Tab-separated table of C-alpha atoms in Angstrom:
chain	number	residue	atom	x	y	z
D	1	MET	CA	34.102	-37.756	-41.690
D	2	ARG	CA	31.887	-35.996	-44.240
D	3	LYS	CA	31.169	-32.888	-41.895
D	4	LEU	CA	35.289	-32.849	-41.230
D	5	LYS	CA	36.029	-32.696	-44.523
D	6	LYS	CA	33.823	-29.450	-45.262
D	7	LEU	CA	34.546	-28.061	-41.770
D	8	PRO	CA	36.197	-24.442	-42.534
D	9	VAL	CA	39.653	-23.728	-41.145
D	10	GLY	CA	39.501	-22.235	-37.696
D	11	HIS	CA	35.852	-23.870	-36.833
D	12	CYS	CA	35.179	-26.903	-34.289
D	13	ILE	CA	32.738	-29.715	-33.712
D	14	ASP	CA	31.783	-30.809	-30.122
D	15	LEU	CA	30.710	-34.771	-29.783
D	16	ARG	CA	29.135	-35.523	-26.655
D	17	THR	CA	27.402	-38.779	-24.955
D	18	TYR	CA	23.874	-38.903	-24.871
D	19	LYS	CA	23.991	-37.628	-21.094
D	20	ARG	CA	26.407	-34.505	-22.330
D	21	ASN	CA	28.917	-35.725	-19.280
D	22	ARG	CA	31.962	-36.405	-21.854
D	23	SER	CA	32.990	-35.042	-24.924
D	24	LEU	CA	35.384	-34.655	-27.821
D	25	LEU	CA	36.106	-31.247	-29.264
D	26	ILE	CA	37.346	-31.224	-33.116
D	27	ILE	CA	39.229	-28.134	-33.965
D	28	HIS	CA	40.167	-27.596	-37.772
D	29	ILE	CA	43.587	-25.750	-37.380
D	30	LYS	CA	45.130	-25.804	-41.051
D	31	ASP	CA	44.560	-27.568	-44.070
D	32	HIS	CA	44.079	-31.230	-43.553
D	33	GLU	CA	45.281	-31.074	-39.659
D	34	PHE	CA	43.117	-31.207	-36.753
D	35	ILE	CA	43.213	-31.019	-32.881
D	36	ILE	CA	40.934	-33.437	-30.784
D	37	TYR	CA	40.640	-32.351	-27.136
D	38	GLU	CA	39.454	-35.601	-25.038
D	39	ASP	CA	37.440	-34.372	-21.941
D	40	GLY	CA	35.720	-37.255	-20.191
D	41	TYR	CA	37.706	-40.276	-18.461
D	42	GLU	CA	40.738	-38.852	-19.379
D	43	LYS	CA	41.939	-35.197	-20.629
D	44	ASN	CA	44.263	-35.531	-23.513
D	45	THR	CA	45.033	-33.234	-26.478
D	46	HIS	CA	45.610	-35.104	-30.007
D	47	GLU	CA	47.157	-33.387	-32.953
D	48	VAL	CA	46.125	-35.365	-36.409
D	49	LYS	CA	46.008	-35.051	-39.735
D	50	LEU	CA	42.789	-36.034	-41.778
D	51	LYS	CA	44.089	-39.273	-42.729
D	52	GLY	CA	44.611	-40.292	-39.213
D	53	VAL	CA	41.057	-38.973	-37.582
D	54	ARG	CA	38.923	-41.922	-38.336
D	55	LYS	CA	41.566	-44.160	-36.848
D	56	LEU	CA	42.113	-41.846	-33.766
D	57	LEU	CA	38.087	-41.235	-33.436
D	58	LYS	CA	37.428	-44.947	-33.341
D	59	THR	CA	40.177	-45.454	-30.219
D	60	LEU	CA	38.379	-42.512	-28.593
D	61	PHE	CA	35.034	-43.470	-28.939
D	62	LYS	CA	35.731	-47.002	-27.370
D	63	ARG	CA	37.388	-45.209	-24.288
D	64	GLU	CA	35.013	-42.461	-23.879
D	65	PHE	CA	31.616	-43.586	-25.138
D	66	PRO	CA	31.924	-47.386	-24.431
D	67	ARG	CA	28.301	-48.429	-24.161
D	68	SER	CA	26.670	-44.894	-25.662
D	69	ASN	CA	24.373	-45.913	-28.743
D	70	LYS	CA	23.580	-42.236	-29.391
D	71	ILE	CA	26.364	-39.599	-30.009
D	72	ARG	CA	25.183	-35.807	-30.257
D	73	MET	CA	27.152	-33.748	-32.580
D	74	TYR	CA	27.031	-29.835	-32.572
D	75	GLU	CA	29.021	-27.523	-34.959
D	76	LEU	CA	30.278	-24.781	-32.708
D	77	GLY	CA	31.408	-22.472	-35.603
D	78	GLU	CA	34.740	-20.409	-35.029
D	79	TYR	CA	36.413	-21.786	-32.342
D	80	ASP	CA	37.454	-19.733	-29.309
D	81	GLU	CA	39.601	-20.571	-26.150
D	82	GLN	CA	36.221	-20.344	-24.072
D	83	MET	CA	34.889	-23.100	-25.720
D	84	ARG	CA	37.508	-25.424	-24.209
D	85	GLU	CA	36.447	-24.351	-20.711
D	86	ARG	CA	32.597	-25.284	-21.582
D	87	LYS	CA	30.447	-26.737	-18.557
D	88	MET	CA	29.357	-29.981	-18.541
D	89	LYS	CA	26.195	-31.508	-17.315
D	90	LYS	CA	26.227	-32.424	-13.839
D	91	LEU	CA	24.604	-35.723	-12.785
């Protein structure tokens, strides 16, 4: 949450499982508004304000990272459409 508050508009953060086969891409689109792309068991798009991010992330962590004790976080910089089509690690 601290990283999201400091994240500049237009930048994004990628959260992945330790095995890097599922992810959540969080993009800061406007002042206090975020888009979260879910790519794992389900592929969904969520648009949420800063106040609702914590609750939504808790729900998404339970669904996408049910047994993960470690979560990788990557700051990707400014968002580009190609970041959404990024490659996952093949198991």
